[in-house]
């Protein structure tokens, strides 16, 4: 027959001269994440890019403010841009009659509708984009989010607007309103 011993707390013997290491501090509580400064999506803690718009986080300054409160739409292809003064509006499309400022930049973009979208720059410095009410054939996206035709979407510095699958521009010079 084998003998079994049962130990309890009283069986432990203290040892003099032995120092136990300090208890390590508890790990920091996990951060839930922050909002992307470009598209406002929740970015998990420890992530270096926004999962929604792929903006590098903490990498450099925000897009510059332009003198005189001008809103600038910088097109990806060809390096062209359109400036929209405060209180102004620009129509985006291939039609020279409907979108006289943008048609020259977008003339070769077959995926852009003749009447695609409008950008409004308010006197207060805010900016809004709206796809035409009956809808553009290939759609409009702000930071990869599809717009609903006829519904305005607020723009912020650095937003990427896509007119169909190939034509795109970045927004620069949006002023922050007190409500932001």
Short mmCIF file of N, CA and C in Angstrom, two decimals:
data_model
loop_
_atom_site.label_atom_id
_atom_site.label_comp_id
_atom_site.label_asym_id
_atom_site.label_seq_id
_atom_site.Cartn_x
_atom_site.Cartn_y
_atom_site.Cartn_z
N UNK A 1 0.84 -1.16 0.00
CA UNK A 1 0.00 0.00 0.00
C UNK A 1 0.90 1.24 0.00
N UNK A 2 0.52 2.19 -0.78
CA UNK A 2 1.30 3.40 -0.89
C UNK A 2 0.71 4.45 0.03
N UNK A 3 1.61 5.19 0.67
CA UNK A 3 1.15 6.24 1.57
C UNK A 3 1.03 7.55 0.80
N UNK A 4 -0.01 8.26 1.05
CA UNK A 4 -0.21 9.56 0.41
C UNK A 4 -0.20 10.62 1.48
N UNK A 5 0.50 11.72 1.19
CA UNK A 5 0.45 12.79 2.17
C UNK A 5 -0.43 13.91 1.66
N UNK A 6 -1.06 14.50 2.56
CA UNK A 6 -1.90 15.64 2.25
C UNK A 6 -1.25 16.85 2.88
N UNK A 7 -0.99 17.86 2.08
CA UNK A 7 -0.37 19.09 2.57
C UNK A 7 -1.43 20.15 2.74
N UNK A 8 -1.28 20.93 3.75
CA UNK A 8 -2.13 22.11 3.88
C UNK A 8 -1.23 23.31 4.15
N UNK A 9 -1.81 24.49 4.27
CA UNK A 9 -1.03 25.70 4.43
C UNK A 9 -0.14 25.69 5.67
N UNK A 10 -0.52 24.93 6.65
CA UNK A 10 0.28 24.89 7.89
C UNK A 10 1.57 24.10 7.70
N UNK A 11 1.68 23.31 6.65
CA UNK A 11 2.87 22.50 6.44
C UNK A 11 4.03 23.29 5.84
N UNK A 12 3.80 24.51 5.35
CA UNK A 12 4.86 25.31 4.75
C UNK A 12 5.73 25.90 5.84
N UNK A 13 7.00 25.87 5.61
CA UNK A 13 7.95 26.40 6.57
C UNK A 13 8.52 27.71 6.05
N UNK A 14 8.57 28.76 6.86
CA UNK A 14 9.18 30.00 6.41
C UNK A 14 10.69 29.84 6.25
N UNK A 15 11.26 30.53 5.29
CA UNK A 15 12.69 30.47 5.05
C UNK A 15 13.23 31.86 5.27
N UNK A 16 14.16 31.99 6.19
CA UNK A 16 14.75 33.29 6.48
C UNK A 16 15.82 33.63 5.47
N UNK A 17 15.95 34.93 5.15
CA UNK A 17 17.01 35.40 4.27
C UNK A 17 16.70 35.29 2.79
N UNK A 18 15.52 34.82 2.41
CA UNK A 18 15.16 34.72 1.00
C UNK A 18 14.22 35.89 0.67
N UNK A 19 14.60 36.65 -0.36
CA UNK A 19 13.76 37.77 -0.78
C UNK A 19 13.04 37.38 -2.06
N UNK A 20 11.75 37.50 -2.05
CA UNK A 20 10.95 37.21 -3.24
C UNK A 20 10.94 38.45 -4.13
N UNK A 21 10.94 38.26 -5.44
CA UNK A 21 10.90 39.42 -6.33
C UNK A 21 9.57 40.14 -6.17
N UNK A 22 9.64 41.47 -6.44
CA UNK A 22 8.40 42.26 -6.38
C UNK A 22 7.43 41.72 -7.42
N UNK A 23 6.20 41.84 -7.09
CA UNK A 23 5.16 41.40 -8.03
C UNK A 23 5.19 42.35 -9.22
N UNK A 24 5.22 41.81 -10.43
CA UNK A 24 5.25 42.70 -11.59
C UNK A 24 3.94 43.48 -11.69
N UNK A 25 4.02 44.69 -12.22
CA UNK A 25 2.79 45.48 -12.35
C UNK A 25 1.85 44.79 -13.33
N UNK A 26 0.56 45.00 -13.13
CA UNK A 26 -0.39 44.39 -14.07
C UNK A 26 -0.20 44.99 -15.46
N UNK A 27 -0.50 44.22 -16.49
CA UNK A 27 -0.36 44.77 -17.85
C UNK A 27 -1.33 45.93 -18.02
N UNK A 28 -0.97 46.89 -18.88
CA UNK A 28 -1.88 48.02 -19.09
C UNK A 28 -3.19 47.53 -19.68
N UNK A 29 -4.26 48.20 -19.28
CA UNK A 29 -5.55 47.79 -19.81
C UNK A 29 -5.56 48.10 -21.31
N UNK A 30 -6.14 47.21 -22.11
CA UNK A 30 -6.12 47.43 -23.56
C UNK A 30 -6.93 48.66 -23.93
N UNK A 31 -6.37 49.46 -24.86
CA UNK A 31 -7.10 50.60 -25.39
C UNK A 31 -8.07 50.10 -26.43
N UNK A 32 -9.22 50.69 -26.44
CA UNK A 32 -10.25 50.25 -27.37
C UNK A 32 -10.01 50.77 -28.77
N UNK A 33 -9.23 51.81 -28.91
CA UNK A 33 -8.97 52.37 -30.23
C UNK A 33 -9.29 53.84 -30.27
N UNK A 34 -8.90 54.46 -31.36
CA UNK A 34 -9.14 55.87 -31.56
C UNK A 34 -9.81 56.06 -32.90
N UNK A 35 -10.25 57.27 -33.17
CA UNK A 35 -10.87 57.59 -34.46
C UNK A 35 -9.81 58.05 -35.44
N UNK A 36 -9.94 57.61 -36.68
CA UNK A 36 -9.05 58.04 -37.75
C UNK A 36 -9.31 59.52 -38.01
N UNK A 37 -8.26 60.36 -38.08
CA UNK A 37 -8.49 61.77 -38.33
C UNK A 37 -9.00 62.06 -39.74
N UNK A 38 -8.86 61.10 -40.63
CA UNK A 38 -9.28 61.32 -42.02
C UNK A 38 -10.72 60.90 -42.26
N UNK A 39 -11.08 59.66 -41.82
CA UNK A 39 -12.43 59.16 -42.14
C UNK A 39 -13.28 58.88 -40.91
N UNK A 40 -12.72 59.05 -39.71
CA UNK A 40 -13.42 58.87 -38.43
C UNK A 40 -13.75 57.41 -38.11
N UNK A 41 -13.19 56.44 -38.82
CA UNK A 41 -13.40 55.03 -38.49
C UNK A 41 -12.63 54.71 -37.21
N UNK A 42 -13.09 53.72 -36.45
CA UNK A 42 -12.39 53.30 -35.24
C UNK A 42 -11.16 52.50 -35.66
N UNK A 43 -10.01 52.91 -35.12
CA UNK A 43 -8.74 52.26 -35.43
C UNK A 43 -8.30 51.50 -34.18
N UNK A 44 -8.13 50.17 -34.26
CA UNK A 44 -7.71 49.41 -33.08
C UNK A 44 -6.36 49.89 -32.56
N UNK A 45 -6.19 49.84 -31.24
CA UNK A 45 -4.93 50.25 -30.62
C UNK A 45 -3.78 49.42 -31.19
N UNK A 46 -2.64 50.07 -31.37
CA UNK A 46 -1.46 49.38 -31.88
C UNK A 46 -1.43 49.24 -33.39
N UNK A 47 -2.43 49.76 -34.07
CA UNK A 47 -2.48 49.68 -35.52
C UNK A 47 -1.87 50.95 -36.10
N UNK A 48 -1.02 50.81 -37.12
CA UNK A 48 -0.36 51.99 -37.68
C UNK A 48 -1.06 52.56 -38.90
N UNK A 49 -2.12 51.90 -39.38
CA UNK A 49 -2.91 52.40 -40.51
C UNK A 49 -4.39 52.22 -40.20
N UNK A 50 -5.19 53.14 -40.71
CA UNK A 50 -6.64 53.03 -40.56
C UNK A 50 -7.11 51.86 -41.41
N UNK A 51 -7.89 50.92 -40.86
CA UNK A 51 -8.36 49.79 -41.66
C UNK A 51 -9.38 50.18 -42.72
N UNK A 52 -10.03 51.34 -42.57
CA UNK A 52 -11.06 51.75 -43.53
C UNK A 52 -10.47 52.49 -44.74
N UNK A 53 -9.58 53.47 -44.47
CA UNK A 53 -9.08 54.29 -45.58
C UNK A 53 -7.58 54.14 -45.80
N UNK A 54 -6.92 53.32 -44.99
CA UNK A 54 -5.48 53.01 -45.08
C UNK A 54 -4.58 54.22 -44.87
N UNK A 55 -5.08 55.24 -44.19
CA UNK A 55 -4.27 56.41 -43.88
C UNK A 55 -3.22 56.02 -42.84
N UNK A 56 -1.94 56.32 -43.08
CA UNK A 56 -0.93 56.08 -42.05
C UNK A 56 -1.21 57.00 -40.86
N UNK A 57 -1.17 56.46 -39.66
CA UNK A 57 -1.48 57.25 -38.48
C UNK A 57 -0.20 57.82 -37.88
N UNK A 58 -0.25 59.06 -37.47
CA UNK A 58 0.90 59.71 -36.87
C UNK A 58 2.03 59.94 -37.85
N UNK A 59 1.74 59.94 -39.13
CA UNK A 59 2.79 60.09 -40.13
C UNK A 59 2.70 61.45 -40.80
N UNK A 60 3.21 62.45 -40.14
CA UNK A 60 3.32 63.75 -40.79
C UNK A 60 2.14 64.66 -40.52
N UNK A 61 2.25 65.87 -41.02
CA UNK A 61 1.23 66.89 -40.77
C UNK A 61 -0.04 66.65 -41.57
N UNK A 62 -1.10 67.25 -41.08
CA UNK A 62 -2.37 67.22 -41.82
C UNK A 62 -2.22 68.05 -43.09
N UNK A 63 -3.07 67.82 -44.07
CA UNK A 63 -2.98 68.63 -45.29
C UNK A 63 -3.07 70.12 -44.98
N UNK A 64 -2.36 70.90 -45.77
CA UNK A 64 -2.22 72.33 -45.50
C UNK A 64 -3.52 73.10 -45.72
N UNK A 65 -3.59 74.23 -45.02
CA UNK A 65 -4.66 75.20 -45.24
C UNK A 65 -4.20 76.10 -46.38
N UNK A 66 -5.11 76.50 -47.22
CA UNK A 66 -4.75 77.34 -48.36
C UNK A 66 -5.10 78.79 -48.08
N UNK A 67 -4.28 79.69 -48.56
CA UNK A 67 -4.49 81.12 -48.35
C UNK A 67 -5.84 81.54 -48.91
N UNK A 68 -6.50 82.43 -48.20
CA UNK A 68 -7.77 82.97 -48.67
C UNK A 68 -8.95 82.03 -48.48
N UNK A 69 -8.75 80.93 -47.79
CA UNK A 69 -9.85 80.01 -47.55
C UNK A 69 -10.30 79.23 -48.77
N UNK A 70 -9.42 79.05 -49.74
CA UNK A 70 -9.77 78.32 -50.96
C UNK A 70 -9.79 76.82 -50.67
N UNK A 71 -10.75 76.13 -51.26
CA UNK A 71 -10.81 74.68 -51.21
C UNK A 71 -10.17 74.17 -52.49
N UNK A 72 -9.25 73.23 -52.38
CA UNK A 72 -8.57 72.72 -53.58
C UNK A 72 -8.87 71.23 -53.73
N UNK A 73 -9.27 70.85 -54.95
CA UNK A 73 -9.51 69.46 -55.30
C UNK A 73 -8.34 69.03 -56.18
N UNK A 74 -7.47 68.18 -55.64
CA UNK A 74 -6.24 67.77 -56.33
C UNK A 74 -6.48 66.41 -56.97
N UNK A 75 -6.47 66.35 -58.29
CA UNK A 75 -6.75 65.12 -59.01
C UNK A 75 -5.53 64.22 -59.07
N UNK A 76 -5.76 62.93 -58.90
CA UNK A 76 -4.69 61.94 -58.87
C UNK A 76 -3.99 61.84 -60.22
N UNK A 77 -4.74 61.72 -61.28
CA UNK A 77 -4.16 61.57 -62.62
C UNK A 77 -3.89 62.94 -63.22
N UNK A 78 -2.73 63.10 -63.78
CA UNK A 78 -2.41 64.33 -64.49
C UNK A 78 -1.98 65.49 -63.62
N UNK A 79 -2.13 65.38 -62.32
CA UNK A 79 -1.69 66.44 -61.42
C UNK A 79 -2.50 67.72 -61.47
N UNK A 80 -3.66 67.70 -62.11
CA UNK A 80 -4.49 68.89 -62.18
C UNK A 80 -5.24 69.15 -60.88
N UNK A 81 -5.77 70.35 -60.74
CA UNK A 81 -6.57 70.67 -59.57
C UNK A 81 -7.63 71.71 -59.92
N UNK A 82 -8.65 71.76 -59.10
CA UNK A 82 -9.69 72.78 -59.19
C UNK A 82 -9.74 73.52 -57.86
N UNK A 83 -9.81 74.83 -57.90
CA UNK A 83 -9.97 75.63 -56.69
C UNK A 83 -11.41 76.10 -56.59
N UNK A 84 -11.97 75.98 -55.38
CA UNK A 84 -13.35 76.41 -55.13
C UNK A 84 -13.29 77.48 -54.04
N UNK A 85 -13.61 78.74 -54.36
CA UNK A 85 -13.57 79.79 -53.33
C UNK A 85 -14.70 79.61 -52.33
N UNK A 86 -14.55 80.25 -51.18
CA UNK A 86 -15.64 80.21 -50.19
C UNK A 86 -16.91 80.74 -50.81
N UNK A 87 -18.01 80.06 -50.52
CA UNK A 87 -19.30 80.45 -51.08
C UNK A 87 -19.49 79.95 -52.51
N UNK A 88 -18.54 79.16 -53.02
CA UNK A 88 -18.61 78.69 -54.41
C UNK A 88 -19.04 77.23 -54.53
N UNK A 89 -19.27 76.84 -55.76
CA UNK A 89 -19.67 75.47 -56.07
C UNK A 89 -18.98 75.08 -57.37
N UNK A 90 -18.59 73.82 -57.48
CA UNK A 90 -18.04 73.30 -58.72
C UNK A 90 -18.79 72.02 -59.07
N UNK A 91 -19.14 71.90 -60.33
CA UNK A 91 -19.80 70.69 -60.82
C UNK A 91 -18.73 69.78 -61.41
N UNK A 92 -18.85 68.49 -61.13
CA UNK A 92 -17.89 67.50 -61.61
C UNK A 92 -18.55 66.60 -62.63
N UNK A 93 -17.99 66.54 -63.81
CA UNK A 93 -18.52 65.69 -64.87
C UNK A 93 -17.79 65.96 -66.17
N UNK A 94 -18.17 65.20 -67.21
CA UNK A 94 -17.52 65.34 -68.51
C UNK A 94 -18.24 66.33 -69.43
N UNK A 95 -19.42 66.76 -69.07
CA UNK A 95 -20.18 67.69 -69.91
C UNK A 95 -19.59 69.10 -69.80
N UNK A 96 -19.16 69.66 -70.94
CA UNK A 96 -18.63 71.01 -70.95
C UNK A 96 -19.67 72.05 -70.61
N UNK A 97 -20.95 71.78 -70.93
CA UNK A 97 -22.02 72.73 -70.61
C UNK A 97 -22.37 72.70 -69.13
N UNK A 98 -22.46 71.50 -68.55
CA UNK A 98 -22.90 71.36 -67.16
C UNK A 98 -21.74 71.57 -66.18
N UNK A 99 -20.54 71.13 -66.53
CA UNK A 99 -19.38 71.21 -65.63
C UNK A 99 -18.21 71.88 -66.35
N UNK A 100 -18.32 73.17 -66.65
CA UNK A 100 -17.29 73.81 -67.47
C UNK A 100 -15.89 73.79 -66.86
N UNK A 101 -15.76 73.91 -65.53
CA UNK A 101 -14.43 73.91 -64.91
C UNK A 101 -13.80 72.53 -64.90
N UNK A 102 -14.60 71.50 -64.67
CA UNK A 102 -14.06 70.15 -64.49
C UNK A 102 -13.99 69.35 -65.78
N UNK A 103 -14.75 69.73 -66.78
CA UNK A 103 -14.84 68.88 -67.98
C UNK A 103 -13.48 68.69 -68.67
N UNK A 104 -12.64 69.69 -68.67
CA UNK A 104 -11.32 69.54 -69.30
C UNK A 104 -10.46 68.51 -68.56
N UNK A 105 -10.54 68.49 -67.22
CA UNK A 105 -9.78 67.51 -66.42
C UNK A 105 -10.34 66.09 -66.56
N UNK A 106 -11.66 65.99 -66.78
CA UNK A 106 -12.32 64.69 -66.76
C UNK A 106 -12.73 64.19 -68.15
N UNK A 107 -12.39 64.91 -69.19
CA UNK A 107 -12.84 64.58 -70.55
C UNK A 107 -12.49 63.16 -70.97
N UNK A 108 -11.32 62.67 -70.60
CA UNK A 108 -10.88 61.33 -71.01
C UNK A 108 -11.27 60.23 -70.03
N UNK A 109 -11.96 60.58 -68.98
CA UNK A 109 -12.35 59.60 -67.96
C UNK A 109 -13.71 59.00 -68.32
N UNK A 110 -13.69 57.88 -69.05
CA UNK A 110 -14.93 57.27 -69.54
C UNK A 110 -15.86 56.77 -68.44
N UNK A 111 -15.31 56.54 -67.23
CA UNK A 111 -16.16 56.03 -66.15
C UNK A 111 -16.83 57.15 -65.35
N UNK A 112 -16.52 58.41 -65.70
CA UNK A 112 -17.17 59.56 -65.06
C UNK A 112 -18.37 59.95 -65.90
N UNK A 113 -19.51 60.16 -65.26
CA UNK A 113 -20.72 60.57 -65.97
C UNK A 113 -20.60 62.01 -66.46
N UNK A 114 -21.42 62.37 -67.43
CA UNK A 114 -21.43 63.74 -67.93
C UNK A 114 -21.82 64.70 -66.82
N UNK A 115 -22.78 64.29 -66.00
CA UNK A 115 -23.21 65.04 -64.81
C UNK A 115 -23.04 64.10 -63.63
N UNK A 116 -21.94 64.23 -62.92
CA UNK A 116 -21.59 63.24 -61.90
C UNK A 116 -21.89 63.71 -60.47
N UNK A 117 -21.29 64.83 -60.05
CA UNK A 117 -21.43 65.28 -58.66
C UNK A 117 -21.15 66.77 -58.57
N UNK A 118 -21.46 67.35 -57.39
CA UNK A 118 -21.12 68.75 -57.12
C UNK A 118 -20.37 68.84 -55.80
N UNK A 119 -19.50 69.84 -55.70
CA UNK A 119 -18.81 70.15 -54.45
C UNK A 119 -19.16 71.59 -54.11
N UNK A 120 -19.67 71.80 -52.89
CA UNK A 120 -20.04 73.12 -52.41
C UNK A 120 -19.08 73.50 -51.28
N UNK A 121 -18.58 74.73 -51.34
CA UNK A 121 -17.71 75.27 -50.30
C UNK A 121 -18.45 76.44 -49.67
N UNK A 122 -18.90 76.27 -48.44
CA UNK A 122 -19.73 77.28 -47.80
C UNK A 122 -18.91 78.52 -47.42
N UNK A 123 -19.61 79.63 -47.17
CA UNK A 123 -18.95 80.86 -46.75
C UNK A 123 -18.23 80.67 -45.40
N UNK A 124 -18.69 79.73 -44.59
CA UNK A 124 -18.08 79.45 -43.28
C UNK A 124 -16.84 78.58 -43.39
N UNK A 125 -16.60 77.99 -44.58
CA UNK A 125 -15.41 77.16 -44.77
C UNK A 125 -15.66 75.67 -44.81
N UNK A 126 -16.90 75.22 -44.60
CA UNK A 126 -17.21 73.79 -44.68
C UNK A 126 -17.31 73.39 -46.15
N UNK A 127 -17.19 72.11 -46.42
CA UNK A 127 -17.30 71.61 -47.79
C UNK A 127 -18.18 70.37 -47.81
N UNK A 128 -18.95 70.23 -48.89
CA UNK A 128 -19.89 69.12 -49.04
C UNK A 128 -19.82 68.60 -50.47
N UNK A 129 -19.96 67.29 -50.64
CA UNK A 129 -20.05 66.69 -51.97
C UNK A 129 -21.39 65.98 -52.07
N UNK A 130 -22.00 66.08 -53.25
CA UNK A 130 -23.29 65.43 -53.50
C UNK A 130 -23.24 64.79 -54.88
N UNK A 131 -23.57 63.50 -54.95
CA UNK A 131 -23.72 62.86 -56.27
C UNK A 131 -25.04 63.36 -56.85
N UNK A 132 -25.11 63.53 -58.19
CA UNK A 132 -26.33 64.04 -58.80
C UNK A 132 -27.53 63.21 -58.35
N UNK A 133 -28.67 63.86 -58.26
CA UNK A 133 -29.86 63.24 -57.68
C UNK A 133 -30.28 61.95 -58.35
N UNK A 134 -30.17 61.86 -59.66
CA UNK A 134 -30.61 60.61 -60.31
C UNK A 134 -29.49 59.57 -60.36
N UNK A 135 -28.34 59.93 -59.84
CA UNK A 135 -27.23 58.96 -59.72
C UNK A 135 -26.29 58.96 -60.90
N UNK A 136 -25.01 58.86 -60.59
CA UNK A 136 -23.98 58.74 -61.62
C UNK A 136 -23.85 57.25 -61.97
N UNK A 137 -23.58 56.95 -63.22
CA UNK A 137 -23.55 55.55 -63.67
C UNK A 137 -22.62 54.69 -62.83
N UNK A 138 -21.41 55.16 -62.54
CA UNK A 138 -20.43 54.36 -61.81
C UNK A 138 -20.26 54.78 -60.36
N UNK A 139 -21.13 55.63 -59.86
CA UNK A 139 -21.13 55.98 -58.45
C UNK A 139 -20.03 56.93 -58.02
N UNK A 140 -20.15 57.38 -56.77
CA UNK A 140 -19.21 58.30 -56.15
C UNK A 140 -18.91 57.76 -54.76
N UNK A 141 -17.65 57.82 -54.36
CA UNK A 141 -17.25 57.35 -53.04
C UNK A 141 -16.41 58.41 -52.34
N UNK A 142 -16.60 58.52 -51.04
CA UNK A 142 -15.76 59.35 -50.18
C UNK A 142 -15.05 58.40 -49.23
N UNK A 143 -13.71 58.32 -49.36
CA UNK A 143 -12.92 57.40 -48.53
C UNK A 143 -13.50 55.98 -48.58
N UNK A 144 -13.83 55.50 -49.77
CA UNK A 144 -14.36 54.16 -50.03
C UNK A 144 -15.78 53.94 -49.54
N UNK A 145 -16.46 54.97 -49.10
CA UNK A 145 -17.87 54.84 -48.70
C UNK A 145 -18.73 55.37 -49.84
N UNK A 146 -19.66 54.55 -50.29
CA UNK A 146 -20.50 54.89 -51.43
C UNK A 146 -21.53 55.95 -51.04
N UNK A 147 -21.65 56.97 -51.89
CA UNK A 147 -22.63 58.04 -51.64
C UNK A 147 -24.01 57.62 -52.11
N UNK A 148 -25.01 58.16 -51.45
CA UNK A 148 -26.40 58.00 -51.87
C UNK A 148 -26.70 59.20 -52.76
N UNK A 149 -27.20 58.97 -53.98
CA UNK A 149 -27.50 60.10 -54.87
C UNK A 149 -28.42 61.13 -54.21
N UNK A 150 -28.07 62.40 -54.39
CA UNK A 150 -28.89 63.48 -53.86
C UNK A 150 -28.65 63.81 -52.39
N UNK A 151 -27.79 63.07 -51.70
CA UNK A 151 -27.54 63.30 -50.28
C UNK A 151 -26.12 63.84 -50.09
N UNK A 152 -26.01 65.04 -49.50
CA UNK A 152 -24.71 65.69 -49.30
C UNK A 152 -23.92 65.00 -48.19
N UNK A 153 -22.60 64.92 -48.39
CA UNK A 153 -21.69 64.34 -47.40
C UNK A 153 -20.63 65.39 -47.08
N UNK A 154 -20.39 65.61 -45.79
CA UNK A 154 -19.40 66.60 -45.33
C UNK A 154 -18.00 66.13 -45.67
N UNK A 155 -17.16 67.04 -46.16
CA UNK A 155 -15.77 66.73 -46.50
C UNK A 155 -14.83 67.30 -45.45
N UNK A 156 -13.69 66.64 -45.31
CA UNK A 156 -12.63 67.09 -44.41
C UNK A 156 -11.31 67.07 -45.15
N UNK A 157 -10.33 67.77 -44.62
CA UNK A 157 -9.00 67.75 -45.22
C UNK A 157 -8.52 66.33 -45.41
N UNK A 158 -7.97 66.06 -46.59
CA UNK A 158 -7.40 64.75 -46.87
C UNK A 158 -8.38 63.72 -47.37
N UNK A 159 -9.68 64.03 -47.39
CA UNK A 159 -10.65 63.05 -47.91
C UNK A 159 -10.31 62.72 -49.36
N UNK A 160 -10.52 61.45 -49.71
CA UNK A 160 -10.30 60.98 -51.08
C UNK A 160 -11.66 60.73 -51.72
N UNK A 161 -11.93 61.42 -52.82
CA UNK A 161 -13.21 61.29 -53.53
C UNK A 161 -12.93 60.53 -54.82
N UNK A 162 -13.75 59.51 -55.08
CA UNK A 162 -13.61 58.73 -56.31
C UNK A 162 -14.87 58.91 -57.14
N UNK A 163 -14.68 59.28 -58.40
CA UNK A 163 -15.77 59.42 -59.36
C UNK A 163 -15.67 58.20 -60.27
N UNK A 164 -16.44 57.17 -59.98
CA UNK A 164 -16.28 55.92 -60.71
C UNK A 164 -15.02 55.21 -60.23
N UNK A 165 -14.60 54.16 -60.95
CA UNK A 165 -13.48 53.35 -60.47
C UNK A 165 -12.09 53.92 -60.76
N UNK A 166 -11.98 54.94 -61.62
CA UNK A 166 -10.63 55.40 -61.99
C UNK A 166 -10.30 56.84 -61.67
N UNK A 167 -11.26 57.74 -61.70
CA UNK A 167 -10.98 59.16 -61.46
C UNK A 167 -11.11 59.46 -59.97
N UNK A 168 -10.09 60.13 -59.40
CA UNK A 168 -10.12 60.43 -57.97
C UNK A 168 -9.40 61.75 -57.71
N UNK A 169 -9.77 62.37 -56.60
CA UNK A 169 -9.09 63.58 -56.15
C UNK A 169 -9.08 63.63 -54.64
N UNK A 170 -8.17 64.46 -54.11
CA UNK A 170 -8.06 64.66 -52.66
C UNK A 170 -8.50 66.08 -52.34
N UNK A 171 -9.13 66.24 -51.19
CA UNK A 171 -9.65 67.53 -50.74
C UNK A 171 -8.62 68.20 -49.83
N UNK A 172 -8.33 69.46 -50.10
CA UNK A 172 -7.40 70.22 -49.27
C UNK A 172 -7.96 71.60 -48.99
N UNK A 173 -7.68 72.11 -47.79
CA UNK A 173 -8.06 73.47 -47.45
C UNK A 173 -9.39 73.63 -46.76
N UNK A 174 -10.01 72.55 -46.26
CA UNK A 174 -11.29 72.68 -45.56
C UNK A 174 -11.03 73.31 -44.20
N UNK A 175 -11.77 74.35 -43.88
CA UNK A 175 -11.66 74.99 -42.58
C UNK A 175 -12.54 74.24 -41.58
N UNK A 176 -12.10 74.20 -40.33
CA UNK A 176 -12.88 73.55 -39.28
C UNK A 176 -13.90 74.54 -38.73
N UNK A 177 -15.13 74.11 -38.64
CA UNK A 177 -16.18 74.95 -38.09
C UNK A 177 -16.23 74.73 -36.58
N UNK A 178 -16.76 75.68 -35.81
CA UNK A 178 -16.83 75.52 -34.34
C UNK A 178 -17.55 74.26 -33.91
N UNK A 179 -18.49 73.74 -34.71
CA UNK A 179 -19.25 72.54 -34.33
C UNK A 179 -18.41 71.28 -34.40
N UNK A 180 -17.21 71.34 -35.05
CA UNK A 180 -16.39 70.14 -35.20
C UNK A 180 -15.79 69.72 -33.89
#
